[in-house]
Amino acid sequence: GIQVEQSPPDLILQEGANSTLRCNFSDSVNNLQWFHQNPWGQLINLFYIPSGTKQNGRLSATTVATERYSLLYISSSQTTDSGVYFCAGAMRGSQGNLIFGKGTKLSVKP
Amino acid sequence: DTAVSQTPKYLVTQMGNDKSIKCEQNLGHDTMYWYKQDSKKFLKIMFSYNNKELIINETVPNRFSPKSPDKAHLNLHINSLELGDSAVYFCASSQGREKLFFGSGTQLSVL
């Protein structure tokens, strides 16, 4: 199966700062998603982004499928952005088995 | 109006017991899943059902048995619970291979 690497593993930001989280895949994926797990454990789907760029408020994501990576941008970070960000991908031809990375733990300080 | 709901939220039990976790989705999705999140926050798929048919069954002990009575429900039954089964179990659903929606999780503690 594919390997999913996320960087950085940990990130501490001051409120208002911007950040970029990265996800690399060992093989081609045609299903790529980003999730946020808040400090209470709830997993929220942020983006379904197999290719291209999408934006949702202060968050945006870009996937370059041919180069096997995806980026998640957080602008003007807020304390409520704290938590763990996961990316996950599934290989073309697979049965939809999303493989998750180990996550980036983000702490936004007031 | 919860899209994917699972019960119970917390489950504390003794080793050797049998327990079940229930999951329901009201999104009209055709695919449902069970994921396990370990103490290091690593998420791994356990099972996937599409229209009540099992399509993914990862390397999971056969003490774990999923049951899908209909497209909107996917329950997880665990026999002879072991200490190592302690984790957070998430139910999820999607339409085909599209956006995945998670339930709020069930924290299982085996004593």
Short mmCIF file of C-alpha atoms in Angstrom, two decimals, chain B residues 11-107:
data_model
loop_
_atom_site.label_atom_id
_atom_site.label_comp_id
_atom_site.label_asym_id
_atom_site.label_seq_id
_atom_site.Cartn_x
_atom_site.Cartn_y
_atom_site.Cartn_z
CA LEU B 11 -17.50 2.11 26.81
CA VAL B 12 -15.67 0.76 29.86
CA THR B 13 -15.64 -2.99 30.26
CA GLN B 14 -13.73 -5.95 31.63
CA MET B 15 -11.43 -8.22 29.66
CA GLY B 16 -13.27 -11.15 28.15
CA ASN B 17 -16.61 -9.38 27.78
CA ASP B 18 -18.53 -8.97 24.50
CA LYS B 19 -19.66 -5.50 23.45
CA SER B 20 -21.29 -3.74 20.51
CA ILE B 21 -21.04 -0.26 19.03
CA LYS B 22 -23.85 1.03 16.86
CA CYS B 23 -23.62 3.45 13.96
CA GLU B 24 -26.24 5.18 11.84
CA GLN B 25 -25.92 7.72 9.03
CA ASN B 26 -28.69 9.91 7.63
CA LEU B 27 -26.72 11.25 4.65
CA GLY B 28 -28.04 8.68 2.19
CA HIS B 29 -24.49 7.42 1.58
CA ASP B 30 -23.90 3.99 0.09
CA THR B 31 -20.64 3.19 1.88
CA MET B 32 -19.91 2.90 5.59
CA TYR B 33 -16.69 2.22 7.48
CA TRP B 34 -15.16 1.41 10.83
CA TYR B 35 -11.82 3.01 11.71
CA LYS B 36 -9.65 2.47 14.77
CA GLN B 37 -7.55 5.27 16.30
CA ASP B 38 -4.82 4.11 18.65
CA SER B 39 -3.22 5.93 21.56
CA LYS B 40 -0.76 7.64 19.18
CA LYS B 41 -3.68 9.02 17.15
CA PHE B 42 -2.96 6.75 14.19
CA LEU B 43 -6.11 6.08 12.16
CA LYS B 44 -6.54 2.78 10.37
CA ILE B 45 -9.45 1.34 8.46
CA MET B 46 -10.96 -1.89 9.77
CA PHE B 47 -13.96 -2.57 7.57
CA SER B 48 -15.92 -1.05 4.73
CA TYR B 49 -19.41 -1.90 3.52
CA ASN B 50 -20.97 -0.77 0.25
CA ASN B 51 -24.73 -1.24 0.00
CA LYS B 52 -24.59 -3.78 2.85
CA GLU B 53 -21.81 -5.78 1.17
CA LEU B 54 -18.39 -6.14 2.81
CA ILE B 55 -15.75 -4.65 0.48
CA ILE B 56 -12.78 -4.02 2.76
CA ASN B 57 -11.69 -6.25 5.61
CA GLU B 58 -8.26 -5.27 6.82
CA THR B 59 -6.16 -7.47 9.07
CA VAL B 60 -8.49 -7.45 12.03
CA PRO B 61 -8.90 -10.30 14.55
CA ASN B 62 -12.03 -12.32 13.83
CA ARG B 63 -13.25 -11.34 17.29
CA PHE B 64 -14.41 -8.19 15.50
CA SER B 65 -17.54 -8.70 13.43
CA PRO B 66 -19.32 -5.94 11.53
CA LYS B 67 -23.00 -6.18 10.74
CA SER B 68 -24.88 -4.02 8.25
CA PRO B 69 -28.65 -4.56 8.49
CA ASP B 70 -29.25 -1.84 5.89
CA LYS B 71 -27.39 0.92 4.04
CA ALA B 72 -27.84 3.39 6.88
CA HIS B 73 -26.49 1.20 9.68
CA LEU B 74 -23.18 -0.48 10.39
CA ASN B 75 -22.66 -2.02 13.81
CA LEU B 76 -19.48 -3.44 15.28
CA HIS B 77 -19.54 -6.40 17.64
CA ILE B 78 -16.42 -7.36 19.57
CA ASN B 79 -16.08 -10.72 21.31
CA SER B 80 -13.71 -11.64 24.14
CA LEU B 81 -12.34 -8.13 24.60
CA GLU B 82 -8.62 -7.79 25.24
CA LEU B 83 -6.56 -4.99 26.80
CA GLY B 84 -5.10 -4.17 23.38
CA ASP B 85 -8.56 -3.42 22.01
CA SER B 86 -8.63 -0.19 24.01
CA ALA B 87 -8.83 2.62 21.45
CA VAL B 88 -11.24 5.08 19.89
CA TYR B 89 -13.45 3.53 17.23
CA PHE B 90 -14.89 5.79 14.55
CA CYS B 91 -17.73 5.05 12.22
CA ALA B 92 -17.73 6.92 8.89
CA SER B 93 -19.67 7.12 5.67
CA SER B 94 -19.22 8.36 2.11
CA GLN B 95 -20.98 8.32 -1.23
CA GLY B 96 -18.79 6.03 -3.26
CA ARG B 97 -15.18 7.12 -2.88
CA GLU B 98 -15.99 10.77 -2.21
CA LYS B 99 -15.81 12.93 0.90
CA LEU B 100 -15.63 10.91 4.13
CA PHE B 101 -17.74 11.93 7.13
CA PHE B 102 -16.92 10.64 10.61
CA GLY B 103 -19.04 9.98 13.65
CA SER B 104 -17.98 11.39 17.01
CA GLY B 105 -16.16 8.23 18.08
CA THR B 106 -16.51 5.62 20.80
CA GLN B 107 -13.77 5.50 23.39
#
